[in-house]
Coordinates of C-alpha atoms and ligand atoms in Angstrom, one line a residue:
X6 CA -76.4 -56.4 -73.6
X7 CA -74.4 -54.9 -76.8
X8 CA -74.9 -52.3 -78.9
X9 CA -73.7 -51.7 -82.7
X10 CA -73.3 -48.2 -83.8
X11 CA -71.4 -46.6 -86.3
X12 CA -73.1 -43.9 -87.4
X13 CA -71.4 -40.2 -86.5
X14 CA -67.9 -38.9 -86.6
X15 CA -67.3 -39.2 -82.9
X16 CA -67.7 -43.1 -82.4
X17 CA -65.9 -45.1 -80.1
X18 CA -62.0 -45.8 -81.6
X19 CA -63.6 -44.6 -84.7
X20 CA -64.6 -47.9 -85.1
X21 CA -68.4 -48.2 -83.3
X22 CA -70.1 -47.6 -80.5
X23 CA -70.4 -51.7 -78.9
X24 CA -71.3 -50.9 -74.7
X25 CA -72.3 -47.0 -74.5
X26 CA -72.7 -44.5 -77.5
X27 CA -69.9 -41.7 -77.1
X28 CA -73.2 -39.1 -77.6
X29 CA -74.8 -40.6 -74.9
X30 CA -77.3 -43.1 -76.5
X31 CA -77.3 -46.3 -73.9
X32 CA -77.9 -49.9 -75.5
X33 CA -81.7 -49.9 -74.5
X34 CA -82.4 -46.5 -77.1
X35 CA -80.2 -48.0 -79.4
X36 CA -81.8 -51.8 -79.9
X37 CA -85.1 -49.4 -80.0
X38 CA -84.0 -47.1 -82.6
X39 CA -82.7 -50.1 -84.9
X40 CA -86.0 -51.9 -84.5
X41 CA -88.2 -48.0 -85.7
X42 CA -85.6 -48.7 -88.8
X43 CA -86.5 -52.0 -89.1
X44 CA -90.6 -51.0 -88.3
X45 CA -90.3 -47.7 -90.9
X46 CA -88.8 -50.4 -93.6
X47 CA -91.4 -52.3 -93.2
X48 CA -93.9 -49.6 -93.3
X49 CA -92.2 -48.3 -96.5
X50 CA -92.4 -51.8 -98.1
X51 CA -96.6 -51.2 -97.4
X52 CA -96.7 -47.5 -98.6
X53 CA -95.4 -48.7 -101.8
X54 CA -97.6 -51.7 -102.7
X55 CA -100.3 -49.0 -101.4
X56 CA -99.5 -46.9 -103.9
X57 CA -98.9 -49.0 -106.9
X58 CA -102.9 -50.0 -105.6
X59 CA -103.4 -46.2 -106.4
X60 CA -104.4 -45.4 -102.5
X61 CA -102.9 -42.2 -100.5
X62 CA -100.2 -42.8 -97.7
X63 CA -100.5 -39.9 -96.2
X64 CA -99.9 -41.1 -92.3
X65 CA -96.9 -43.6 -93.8
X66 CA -95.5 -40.8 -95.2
X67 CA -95.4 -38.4 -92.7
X68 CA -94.4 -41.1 -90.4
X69 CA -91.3 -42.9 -92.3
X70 CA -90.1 -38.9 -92.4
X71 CA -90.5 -38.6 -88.8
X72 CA -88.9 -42.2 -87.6
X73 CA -86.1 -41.6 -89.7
X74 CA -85.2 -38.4 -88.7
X75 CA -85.6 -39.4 -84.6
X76 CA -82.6 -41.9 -85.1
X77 CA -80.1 -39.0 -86.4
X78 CA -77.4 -38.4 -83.7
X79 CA -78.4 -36.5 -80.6
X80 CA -82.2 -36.6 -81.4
X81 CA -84.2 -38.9 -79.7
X82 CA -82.6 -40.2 -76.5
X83 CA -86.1 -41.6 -75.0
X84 CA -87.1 -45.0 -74.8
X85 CA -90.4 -44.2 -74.2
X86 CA -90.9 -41.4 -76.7
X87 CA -89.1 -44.5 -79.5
X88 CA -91.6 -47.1 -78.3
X89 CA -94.4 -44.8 -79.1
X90 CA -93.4 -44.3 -82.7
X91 CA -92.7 -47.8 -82.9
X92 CA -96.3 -48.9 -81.9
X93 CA -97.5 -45.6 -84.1
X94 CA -95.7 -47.8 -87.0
X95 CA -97.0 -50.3 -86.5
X96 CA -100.9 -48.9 -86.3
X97 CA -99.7 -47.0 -89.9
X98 CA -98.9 -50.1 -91.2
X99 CA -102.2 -51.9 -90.2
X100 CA -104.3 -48.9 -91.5
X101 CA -103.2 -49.3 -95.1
X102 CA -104.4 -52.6 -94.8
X103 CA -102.3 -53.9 -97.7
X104 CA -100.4 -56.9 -96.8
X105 CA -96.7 -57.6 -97.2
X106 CA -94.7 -60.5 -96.0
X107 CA -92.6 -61.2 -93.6
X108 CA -93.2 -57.8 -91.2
X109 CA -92.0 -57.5 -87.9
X110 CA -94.8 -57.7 -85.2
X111 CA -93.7 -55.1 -82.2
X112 CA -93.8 -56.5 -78.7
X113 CA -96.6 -54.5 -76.2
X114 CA -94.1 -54.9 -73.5
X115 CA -90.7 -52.5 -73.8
X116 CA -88.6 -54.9 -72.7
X117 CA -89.6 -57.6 -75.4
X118 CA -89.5 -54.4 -77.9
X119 CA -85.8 -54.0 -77.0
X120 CA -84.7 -57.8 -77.4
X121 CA -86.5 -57.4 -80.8
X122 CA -84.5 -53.9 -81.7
X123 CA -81.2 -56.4 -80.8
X124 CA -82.2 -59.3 -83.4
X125 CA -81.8 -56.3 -86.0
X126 CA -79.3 -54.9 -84.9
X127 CA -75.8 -53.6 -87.7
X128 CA -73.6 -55.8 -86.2
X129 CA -76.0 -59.2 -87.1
X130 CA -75.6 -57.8 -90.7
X131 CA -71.6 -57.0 -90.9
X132 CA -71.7 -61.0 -89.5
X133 CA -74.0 -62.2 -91.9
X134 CA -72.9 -59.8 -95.2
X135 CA -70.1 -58.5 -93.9
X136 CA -68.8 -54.6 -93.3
X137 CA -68.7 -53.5 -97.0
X138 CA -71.9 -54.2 -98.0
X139 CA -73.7 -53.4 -94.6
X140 CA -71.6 -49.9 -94.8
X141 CA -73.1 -49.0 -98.3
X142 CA -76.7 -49.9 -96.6
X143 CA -75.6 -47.8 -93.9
X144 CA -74.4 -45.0 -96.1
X145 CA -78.0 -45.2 -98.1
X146 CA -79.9 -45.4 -94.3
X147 CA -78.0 -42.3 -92.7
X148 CA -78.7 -39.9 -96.0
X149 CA -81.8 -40.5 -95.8
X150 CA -81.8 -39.8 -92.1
X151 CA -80.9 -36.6 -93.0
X152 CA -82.6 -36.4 -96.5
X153 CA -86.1 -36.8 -93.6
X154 CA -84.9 -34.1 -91.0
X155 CA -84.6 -31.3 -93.9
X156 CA -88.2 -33.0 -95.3
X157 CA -89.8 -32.4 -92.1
X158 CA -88.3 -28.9 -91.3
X159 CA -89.8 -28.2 -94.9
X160 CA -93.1 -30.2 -94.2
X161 CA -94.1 -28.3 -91.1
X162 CA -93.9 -25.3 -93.3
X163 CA -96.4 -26.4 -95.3
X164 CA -94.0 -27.6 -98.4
X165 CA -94.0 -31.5 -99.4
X166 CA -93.2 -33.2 -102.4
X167 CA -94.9 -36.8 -103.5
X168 CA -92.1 -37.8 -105.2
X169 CA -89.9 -37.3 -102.2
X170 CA -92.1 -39.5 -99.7
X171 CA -92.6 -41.8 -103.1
X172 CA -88.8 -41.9 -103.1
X173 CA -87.7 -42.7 -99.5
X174 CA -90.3 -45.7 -99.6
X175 CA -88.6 -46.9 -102.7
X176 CA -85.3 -46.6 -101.0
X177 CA -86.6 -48.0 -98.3
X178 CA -88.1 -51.1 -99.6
X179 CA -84.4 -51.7 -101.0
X180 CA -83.1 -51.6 -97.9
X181 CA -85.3 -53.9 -96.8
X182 CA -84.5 -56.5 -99.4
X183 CA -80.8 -56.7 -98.2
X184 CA -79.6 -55.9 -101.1
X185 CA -75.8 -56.8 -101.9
X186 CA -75.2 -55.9 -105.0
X187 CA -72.6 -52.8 -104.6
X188 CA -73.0 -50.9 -108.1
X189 CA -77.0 -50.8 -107.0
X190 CA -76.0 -49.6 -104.0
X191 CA -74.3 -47.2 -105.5
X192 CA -76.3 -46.1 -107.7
X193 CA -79.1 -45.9 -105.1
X194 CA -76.7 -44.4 -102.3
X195 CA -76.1 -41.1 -105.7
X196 CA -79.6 -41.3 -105.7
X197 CA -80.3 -40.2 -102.5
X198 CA -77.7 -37.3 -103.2
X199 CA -80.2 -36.7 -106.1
X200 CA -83.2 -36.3 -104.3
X201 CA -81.9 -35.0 -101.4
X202 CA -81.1 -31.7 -103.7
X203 CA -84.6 -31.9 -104.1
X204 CA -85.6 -31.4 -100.7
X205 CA -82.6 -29.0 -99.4
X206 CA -84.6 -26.4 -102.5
X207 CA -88.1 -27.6 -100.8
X208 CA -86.7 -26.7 -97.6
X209 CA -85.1 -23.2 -99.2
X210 CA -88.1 -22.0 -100.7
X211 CA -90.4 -22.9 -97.4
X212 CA -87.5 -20.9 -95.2
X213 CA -87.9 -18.1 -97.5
X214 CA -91.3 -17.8 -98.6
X215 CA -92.6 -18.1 -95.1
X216 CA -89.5 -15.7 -93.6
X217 CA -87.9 -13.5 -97.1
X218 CA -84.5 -14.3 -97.6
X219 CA -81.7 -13.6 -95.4
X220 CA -80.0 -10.3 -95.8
X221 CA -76.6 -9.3 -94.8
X222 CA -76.6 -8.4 -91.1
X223 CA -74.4 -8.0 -88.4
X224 CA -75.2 -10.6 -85.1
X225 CA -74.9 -9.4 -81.8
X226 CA -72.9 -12.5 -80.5
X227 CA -72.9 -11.1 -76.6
X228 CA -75.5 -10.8 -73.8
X229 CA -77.7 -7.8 -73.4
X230 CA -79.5 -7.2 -69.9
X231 CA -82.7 -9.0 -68.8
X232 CA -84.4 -12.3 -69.0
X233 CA -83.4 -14.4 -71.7
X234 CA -84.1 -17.5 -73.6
X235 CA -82.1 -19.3 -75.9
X236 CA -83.0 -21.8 -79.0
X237 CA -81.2 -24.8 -80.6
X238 CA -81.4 -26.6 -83.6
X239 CA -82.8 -25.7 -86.7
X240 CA -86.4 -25.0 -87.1
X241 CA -87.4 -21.3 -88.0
X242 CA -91.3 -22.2 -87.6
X243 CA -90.6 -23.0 -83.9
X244 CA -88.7 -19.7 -83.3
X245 CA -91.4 -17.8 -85.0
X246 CA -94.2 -19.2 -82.8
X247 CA -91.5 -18.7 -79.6
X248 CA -90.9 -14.9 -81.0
X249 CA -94.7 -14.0 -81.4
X250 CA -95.6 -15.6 -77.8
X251 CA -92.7 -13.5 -76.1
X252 CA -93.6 -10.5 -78.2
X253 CA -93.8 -7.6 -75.0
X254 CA -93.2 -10.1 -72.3
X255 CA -90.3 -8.5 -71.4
X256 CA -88.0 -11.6 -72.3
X257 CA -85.0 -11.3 -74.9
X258 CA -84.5 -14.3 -77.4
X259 CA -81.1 -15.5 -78.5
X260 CA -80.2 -18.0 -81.1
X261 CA -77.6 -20.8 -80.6
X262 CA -76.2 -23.0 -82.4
X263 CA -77.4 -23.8 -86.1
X264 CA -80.4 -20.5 -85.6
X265 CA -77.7 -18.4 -85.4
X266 CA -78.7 -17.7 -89.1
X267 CA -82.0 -16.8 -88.3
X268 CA -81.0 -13.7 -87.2
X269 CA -80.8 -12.7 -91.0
X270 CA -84.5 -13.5 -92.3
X271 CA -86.5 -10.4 -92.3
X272 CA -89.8 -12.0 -91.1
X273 CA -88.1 -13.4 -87.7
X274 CA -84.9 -10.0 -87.3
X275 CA -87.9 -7.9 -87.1
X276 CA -89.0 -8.9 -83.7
X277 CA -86.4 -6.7 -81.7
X278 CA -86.3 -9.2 -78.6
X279 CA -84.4 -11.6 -80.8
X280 CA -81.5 -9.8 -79.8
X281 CA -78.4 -12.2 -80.8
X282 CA -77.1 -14.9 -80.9
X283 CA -75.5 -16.6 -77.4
X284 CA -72.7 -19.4 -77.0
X285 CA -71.5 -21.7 -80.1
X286 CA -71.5 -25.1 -81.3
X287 CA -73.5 -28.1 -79.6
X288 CA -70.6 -29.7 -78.6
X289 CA -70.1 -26.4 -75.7
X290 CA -73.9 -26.8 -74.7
X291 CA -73.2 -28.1 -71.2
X292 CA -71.1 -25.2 -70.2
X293 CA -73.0 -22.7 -71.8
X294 CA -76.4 -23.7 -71.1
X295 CA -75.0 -24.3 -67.5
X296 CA -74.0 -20.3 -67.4
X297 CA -76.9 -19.0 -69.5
X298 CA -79.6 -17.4 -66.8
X299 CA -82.4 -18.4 -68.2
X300 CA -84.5 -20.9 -70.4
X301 CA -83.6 -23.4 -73.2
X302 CA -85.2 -24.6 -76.3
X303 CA -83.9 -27.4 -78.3
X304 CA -85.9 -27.5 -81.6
X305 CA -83.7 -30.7 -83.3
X306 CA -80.1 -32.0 -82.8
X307 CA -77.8 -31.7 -81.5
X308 CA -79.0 -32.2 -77.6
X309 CA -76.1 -33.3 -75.1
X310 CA -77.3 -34.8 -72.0
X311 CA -78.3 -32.0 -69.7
X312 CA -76.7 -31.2 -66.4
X313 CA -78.8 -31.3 -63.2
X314 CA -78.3 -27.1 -63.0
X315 CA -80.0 -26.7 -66.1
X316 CA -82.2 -29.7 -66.6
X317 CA -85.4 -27.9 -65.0
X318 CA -85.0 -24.9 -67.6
X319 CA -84.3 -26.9 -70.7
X320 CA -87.0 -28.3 -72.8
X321 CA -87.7 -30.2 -76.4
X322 CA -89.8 -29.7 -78.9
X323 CA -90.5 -31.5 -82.7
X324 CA -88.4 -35.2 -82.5
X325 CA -86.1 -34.5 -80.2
X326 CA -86.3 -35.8 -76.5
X327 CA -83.9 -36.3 -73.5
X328 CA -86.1 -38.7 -70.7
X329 CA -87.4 -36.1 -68.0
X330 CA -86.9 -33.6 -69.5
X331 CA -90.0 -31.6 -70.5
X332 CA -91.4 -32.0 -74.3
X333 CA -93.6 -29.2 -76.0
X334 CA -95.5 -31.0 -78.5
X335 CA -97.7 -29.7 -81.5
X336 CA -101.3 -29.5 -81.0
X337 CA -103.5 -30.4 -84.0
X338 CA -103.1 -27.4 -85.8
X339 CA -99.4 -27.7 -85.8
X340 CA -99.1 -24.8 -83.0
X341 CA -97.1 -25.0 -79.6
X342 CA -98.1 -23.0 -76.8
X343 CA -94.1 -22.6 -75.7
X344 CA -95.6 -21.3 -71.8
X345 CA -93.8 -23.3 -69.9
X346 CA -90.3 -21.6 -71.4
X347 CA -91.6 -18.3 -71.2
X348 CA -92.9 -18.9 -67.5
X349 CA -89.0 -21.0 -67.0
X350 CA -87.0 -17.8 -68.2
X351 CA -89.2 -15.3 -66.3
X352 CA -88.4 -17.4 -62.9
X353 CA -84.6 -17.3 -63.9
X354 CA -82.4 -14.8 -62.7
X355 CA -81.7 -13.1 -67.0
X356 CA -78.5 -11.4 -67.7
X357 CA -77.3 -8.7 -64.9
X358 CA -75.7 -6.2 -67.2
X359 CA -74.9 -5.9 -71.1
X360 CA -72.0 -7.7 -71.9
X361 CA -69.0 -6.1 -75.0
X362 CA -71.2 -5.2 -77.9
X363 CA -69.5 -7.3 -80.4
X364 CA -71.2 -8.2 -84.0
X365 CA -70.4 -10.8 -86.8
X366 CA -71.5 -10.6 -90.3
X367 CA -73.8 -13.3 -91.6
X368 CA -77.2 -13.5 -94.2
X369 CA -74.9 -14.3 -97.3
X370 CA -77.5 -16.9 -98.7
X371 CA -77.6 -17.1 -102.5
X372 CA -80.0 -14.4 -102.5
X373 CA -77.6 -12.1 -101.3
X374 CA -74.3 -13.3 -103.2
X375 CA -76.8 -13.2 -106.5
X376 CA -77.3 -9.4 -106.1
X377 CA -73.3 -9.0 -106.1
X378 CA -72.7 -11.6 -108.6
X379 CA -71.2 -9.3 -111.3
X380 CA -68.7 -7.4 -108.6
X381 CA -67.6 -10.9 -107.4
X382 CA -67.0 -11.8 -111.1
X383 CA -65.0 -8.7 -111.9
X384 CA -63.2 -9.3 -109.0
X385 CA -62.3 -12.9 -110.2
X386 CA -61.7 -11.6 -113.6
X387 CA -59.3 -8.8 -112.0
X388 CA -57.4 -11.3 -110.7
X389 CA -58.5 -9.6 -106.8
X390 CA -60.2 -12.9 -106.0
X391 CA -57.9 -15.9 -106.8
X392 CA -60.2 -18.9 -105.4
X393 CA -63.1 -19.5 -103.7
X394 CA -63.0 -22.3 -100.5
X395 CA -65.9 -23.7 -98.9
X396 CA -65.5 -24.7 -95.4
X397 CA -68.8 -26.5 -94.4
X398 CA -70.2 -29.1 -92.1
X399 CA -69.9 -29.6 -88.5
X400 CA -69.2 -29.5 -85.4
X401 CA -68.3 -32.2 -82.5
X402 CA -65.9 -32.8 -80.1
X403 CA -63.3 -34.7 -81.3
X404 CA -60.2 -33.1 -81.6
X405 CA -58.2 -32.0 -84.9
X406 CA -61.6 -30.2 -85.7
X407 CA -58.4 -27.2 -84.8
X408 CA -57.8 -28.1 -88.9
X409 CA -60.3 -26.2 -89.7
X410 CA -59.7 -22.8 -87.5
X411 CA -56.2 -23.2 -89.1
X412 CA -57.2 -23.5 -92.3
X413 CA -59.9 -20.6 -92.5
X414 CA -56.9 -18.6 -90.4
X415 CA -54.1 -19.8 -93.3
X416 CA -56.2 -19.2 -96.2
X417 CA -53.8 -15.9 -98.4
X418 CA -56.0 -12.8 -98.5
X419 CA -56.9 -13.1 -102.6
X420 CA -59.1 -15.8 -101.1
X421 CA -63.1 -15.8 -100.4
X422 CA -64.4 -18.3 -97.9
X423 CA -68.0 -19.5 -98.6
X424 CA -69.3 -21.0 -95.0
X425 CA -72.3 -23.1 -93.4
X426 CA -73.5 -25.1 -90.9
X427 CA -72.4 -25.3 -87.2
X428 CA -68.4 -26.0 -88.2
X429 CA -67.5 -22.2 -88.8
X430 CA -68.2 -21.7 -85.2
X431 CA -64.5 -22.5 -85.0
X432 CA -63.4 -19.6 -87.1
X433 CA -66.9 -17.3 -87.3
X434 CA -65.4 -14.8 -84.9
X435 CA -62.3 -14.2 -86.6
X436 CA -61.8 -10.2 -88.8
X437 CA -61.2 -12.0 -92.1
X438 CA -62.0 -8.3 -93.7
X439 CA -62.9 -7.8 -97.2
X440 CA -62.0 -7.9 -100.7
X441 CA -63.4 -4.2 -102.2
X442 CA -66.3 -4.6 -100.0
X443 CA -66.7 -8.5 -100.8
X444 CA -66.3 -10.1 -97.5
X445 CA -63.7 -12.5 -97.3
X446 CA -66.1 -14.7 -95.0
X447 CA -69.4 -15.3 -96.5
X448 CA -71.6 -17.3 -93.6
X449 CA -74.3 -18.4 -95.8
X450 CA -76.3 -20.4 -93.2
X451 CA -77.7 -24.0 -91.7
X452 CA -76.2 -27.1 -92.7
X453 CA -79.3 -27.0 -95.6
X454 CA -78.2 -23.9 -96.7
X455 CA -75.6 -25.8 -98.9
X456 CA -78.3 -25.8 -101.2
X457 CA -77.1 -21.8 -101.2
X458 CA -73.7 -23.2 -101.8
X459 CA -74.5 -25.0 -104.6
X460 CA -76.5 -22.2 -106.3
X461 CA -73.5 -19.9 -105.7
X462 CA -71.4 -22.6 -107.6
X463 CA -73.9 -22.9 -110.4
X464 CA -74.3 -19.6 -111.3
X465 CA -70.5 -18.9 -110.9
X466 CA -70.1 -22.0 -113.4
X467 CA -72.8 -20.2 -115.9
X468 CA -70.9 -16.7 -115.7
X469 CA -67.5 -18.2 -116.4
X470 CA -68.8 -20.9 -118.8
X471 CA -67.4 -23.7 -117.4
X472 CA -68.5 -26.6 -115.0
X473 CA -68.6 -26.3 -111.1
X474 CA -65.1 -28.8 -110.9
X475 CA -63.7 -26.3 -113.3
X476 CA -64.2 -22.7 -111.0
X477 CA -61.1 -21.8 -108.6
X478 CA -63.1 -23.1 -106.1
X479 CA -62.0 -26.0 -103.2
X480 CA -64.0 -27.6 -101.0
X481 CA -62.9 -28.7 -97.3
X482 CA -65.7 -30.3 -95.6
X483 CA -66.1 -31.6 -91.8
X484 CA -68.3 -34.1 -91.0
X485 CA -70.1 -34.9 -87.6
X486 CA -73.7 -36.3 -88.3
X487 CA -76.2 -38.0 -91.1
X488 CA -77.5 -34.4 -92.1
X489 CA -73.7 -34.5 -93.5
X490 CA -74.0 -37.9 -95.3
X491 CA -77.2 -36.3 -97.2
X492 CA -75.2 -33.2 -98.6
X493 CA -71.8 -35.1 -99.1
X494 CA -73.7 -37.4 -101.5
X495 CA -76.0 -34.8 -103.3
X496 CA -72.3 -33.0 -104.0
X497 CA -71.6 -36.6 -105.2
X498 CA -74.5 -36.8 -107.3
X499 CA -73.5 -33.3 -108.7
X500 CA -70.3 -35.0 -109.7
X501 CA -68.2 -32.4 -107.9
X502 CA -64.7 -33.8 -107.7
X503 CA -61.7 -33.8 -105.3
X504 CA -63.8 -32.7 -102.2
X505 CA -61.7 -33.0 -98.8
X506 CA -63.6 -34.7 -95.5
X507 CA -62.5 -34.5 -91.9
X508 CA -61.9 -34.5 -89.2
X509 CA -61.6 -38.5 -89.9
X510 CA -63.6 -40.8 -92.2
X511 CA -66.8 -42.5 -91.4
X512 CA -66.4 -45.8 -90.1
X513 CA -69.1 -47.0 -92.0
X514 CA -67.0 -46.7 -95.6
X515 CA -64.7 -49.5 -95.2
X516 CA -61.5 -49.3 -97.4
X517 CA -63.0 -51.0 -100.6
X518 CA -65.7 -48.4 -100.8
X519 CA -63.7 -45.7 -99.9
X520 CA -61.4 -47.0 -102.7
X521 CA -64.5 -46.2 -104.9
X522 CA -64.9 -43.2 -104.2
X523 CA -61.5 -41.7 -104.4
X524 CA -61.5 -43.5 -108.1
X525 CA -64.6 -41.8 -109.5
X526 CA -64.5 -38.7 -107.6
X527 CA -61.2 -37.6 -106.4
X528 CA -62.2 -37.4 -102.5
X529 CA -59.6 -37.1 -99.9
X530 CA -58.8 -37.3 -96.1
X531 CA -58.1 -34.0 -94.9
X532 CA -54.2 -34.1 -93.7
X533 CA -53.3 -30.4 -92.4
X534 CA -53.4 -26.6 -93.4
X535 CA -50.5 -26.3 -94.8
X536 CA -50.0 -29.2 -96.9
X537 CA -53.8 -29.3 -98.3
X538 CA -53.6 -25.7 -99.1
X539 CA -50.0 -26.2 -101.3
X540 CA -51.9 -28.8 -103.0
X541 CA -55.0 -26.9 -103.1
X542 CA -53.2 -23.5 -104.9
X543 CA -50.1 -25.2 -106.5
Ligands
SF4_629 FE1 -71.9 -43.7 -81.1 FE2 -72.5 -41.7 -82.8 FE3 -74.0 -43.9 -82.7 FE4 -74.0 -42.1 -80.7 S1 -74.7 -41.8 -82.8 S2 -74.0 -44.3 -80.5 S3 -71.8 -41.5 -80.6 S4 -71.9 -43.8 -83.4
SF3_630 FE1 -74.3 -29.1 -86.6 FE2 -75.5 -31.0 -85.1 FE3 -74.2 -31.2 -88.1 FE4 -76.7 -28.7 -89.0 S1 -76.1 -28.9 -85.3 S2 -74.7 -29.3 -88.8 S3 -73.6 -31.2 -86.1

């Protein structure tokens, strides 16, 4: 059997993934996770003729979110746990008893399930349409993959927005029509750049009313003494609940990965056994959860398949799923009794002895960077502060992600770097000092957090009185995942101009596309340090 995948920075001859996904996904998970697209489509294409009836779609809702998100890169690597949501589609469906055309009925049997996931399959599409138009579908289907991972982080928190769900079943429904038309593909591809603003704020406000907002902080980034656990991904509700059930169990909790900023909210720094923050970006996770003593906690992406030393003392929780490796749902209530990882570190051997005590600054979210507002616009106005970068995105594996170390390392010292997401593990380590007591790096969170980026931008914009495309300000980005695709096309939709992307372009924007978009909006292949920062500062 053959698979078509195209989806992430790191597929095969940067061209797609056709007998194994480079991340792991095998051509079983991958016919199953095109057939959930197909099924939430089709579930979308209900929700909305629900709706225009004036009935609630609650369950469709919550469930388009939740299939959507499960097919972003390093999610969801279980056929079983896929097949369930499938069939759970398909019940959605049948409960809103409004009846649409044409749906795809899912087999009982897996087997059948995956043949049908391989009728549906990308590469049946690029045959049919060909690779243009199935890449602008593609580019609409992956930001709203990540447009549904921010809305469910945001959702478990309590905070949802109608006209988001409303949204993603409109989009949906479009998808579903095969549409071929590229200016509405456009339009609808900025659209989801549009609402996807919407949701990075929803997610903002739920991070901050439920933890305060982050504050600047210096991270223990080394080992203390004792047992330990460590957690991935990006959910603060599920490292609050882990906190609160370790609180006096003599176990010491470390962030990794995209938590790191964590270790800036008030609500979740204040339980002193969250003690740092331990290894870096997902791409390391097999060596370092192979030489971390004790338990592991993956909350979203990015999980790498485990290694047999660790696989007993990992575990999953929300969407994401590795087969046999053990899952700690949500009971009713939305809780998670997180036992089994407290009982897995206590049995582990913990850190011997306290490692260097070495600290990084991070918490500059837009809360932060507000309060200083007027010294940072003195300083531009000085002339101390020449221009502002932002190097943001991710991670991966690939090499030339080197660029980026080079480029934070090659940036002159009249510079301020504005950071997020799991990429500035390349650099986050670095002294880049200060600029009369501005730090030069300003780590201002998750991925998400470029909705802090953007408010920085804004209100920079309003105190010089000019537009965003206007401030001395550059943005490099690196790309690894759909959660990338989301922000690259709200920054689209916000009309910034003359962004850079690495480490290479998707393979899904064929040449004619990408042809588009350096015509309206400037955007450019990074090349290397030296020769985008001549370009960059004249
Ligand atoms: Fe390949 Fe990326 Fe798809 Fe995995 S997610 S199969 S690595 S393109
Ligand atoms: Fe990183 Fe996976 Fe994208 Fe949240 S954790 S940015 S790659």
């Amino acid at each position: 059997m053959t698979m078509f995948c195209y989806q992430c920075e790191q597929t095969a001859k940067g061209s797609g993934c056709t007998a194994h996904g480079v991340c792991g996904k095998d051509p079983e998970t991958a016919a199953l996770q095109d057939l959930l697209i197909h099924v939430a489509e089709d579930v979308s294409r209900c929700a909305r003729k629900t709706r225009q009836n004036g009935s609630k779609t609650r369950d469709a809702d919550v469930f388009v979110v939740e299939a959507l998100f499960s097919t972003v890169t390093n999610v969801d690597f279980d056929p079983e746990r896929l097949a369930g949501l499938i069939r759970k589609g398909e019940n959605v469906r049948k409960a809103m008893g409004t009846s649409c055309a044409g749906v795809i009925e899912p087999a009982a049997d897996l087997n059948e399930m995956i043949r049908q996931g391989e009728s549906v399959t990308i590469q049946k599409r690029i045959d049919a349409i060909g690779p243009d138009v199935t890449g602008l579908q593609e580019l609409i289907t992956y930001g709203l993959k990540g447009m549904a991972a921010y809305a469910d982080h945001a959702r478990v928190l309590g905070k949802e927005d109608d006209a988001v769900y409303a949204f993603i079943h409109e989009a949906m429904d479009f998808l579903a029509n095969n549409p071929s038309d590229v200016d509405a593909l456009t339009t609808m591809a900025l659209k989801v750049g549009e609402v996807n603003l919407a949701v990075m704020g929803l997610l903002d406000a739920a991070n901050t009313d439920a933890y305060g907002h982050p504050e600047p902080t210096q991270a223990r980034v080394t080992s203390i003494k004792g047992k330990c656990i460590v957690v991935s991904g990006h959910d603060l509700k599920d490292l609050k609940m882990l906190l609160e059930q370790t609180e006096g169990k003599g176990v010491n909790v470390y962030t990794h990965g995209e938590m790191l900023p964590c270790l800036a909210y008030p609500e979740l720094k204040k339980h002193k056994h969250l003690v740092g923050n331990y290894g870096g970006a997902w791409q390391d996770q097999q060596k370092e959860f192979d030489a971390f003593p004790g338990a592991v906690l993956m909350t979203t992406n990015c999980i790498q398949k485990p290694k047999e030393s660790y696989k007993a003392r990992i575990f999953t929780t929300g969407l994401v799923a590795w087969p046999g490796v053990a899952h700690i749902a949500a009971q009713a209530d939305g809780t998670k009794d997180f036992t089994p990882v407290i009982e897995a570190a206590l049995a582990a051997p913990g850190f011997s002895e306290d490692a260097e005590d070495k600290t990084i600054p991070i918490g500059f979210a837009r809360n932060t960077v507000m309060s200083v507002a007027d010294k940072v616009i003195d300083a531009v106005k000085g002339g101390a502060i020449k221009h502002f970068f932002l190097i943001g995105g991710c991670d991966g594996a690939k090499p030339g992600r080197n660029y980026y170390t080079e480029l934070a390392q090659q940036i002159p010292q009249d510079c301020v770097i504005l950071t997020l997401a799991c990429g500035k593990y390349r650099f986050n380590k670095l002294d880049f000092g200060d600029i009369g007591g501005i730090p030069r790096l300003l780590d201002c969170g998750q991925c998400n957090d470029a909705y802090s980026a953007i408010q920085i931008a804004v209100a920079l914009a309003g105190a010089f009185e000019c537009g965003v495309n206007d401030l001395p300000l550059s943005l490099v980005l690196s790309w690894y995942e759909q959660k990338a695709v989301c922000i690259l096309l709200t920054l689209l939709h916000l009309g910034i101009q003359n962004m850079r992307l690495g480490p290479t372009l998707p393979a899904f924007v064929t040449p004619p596309v990408l042809q588009v978009l350096v015509d309206k909006f400037g955007i450019k292949p990074t090349t290397t340090p030296d020769e985008d920062l001549n370009v960059i500062l004249g």
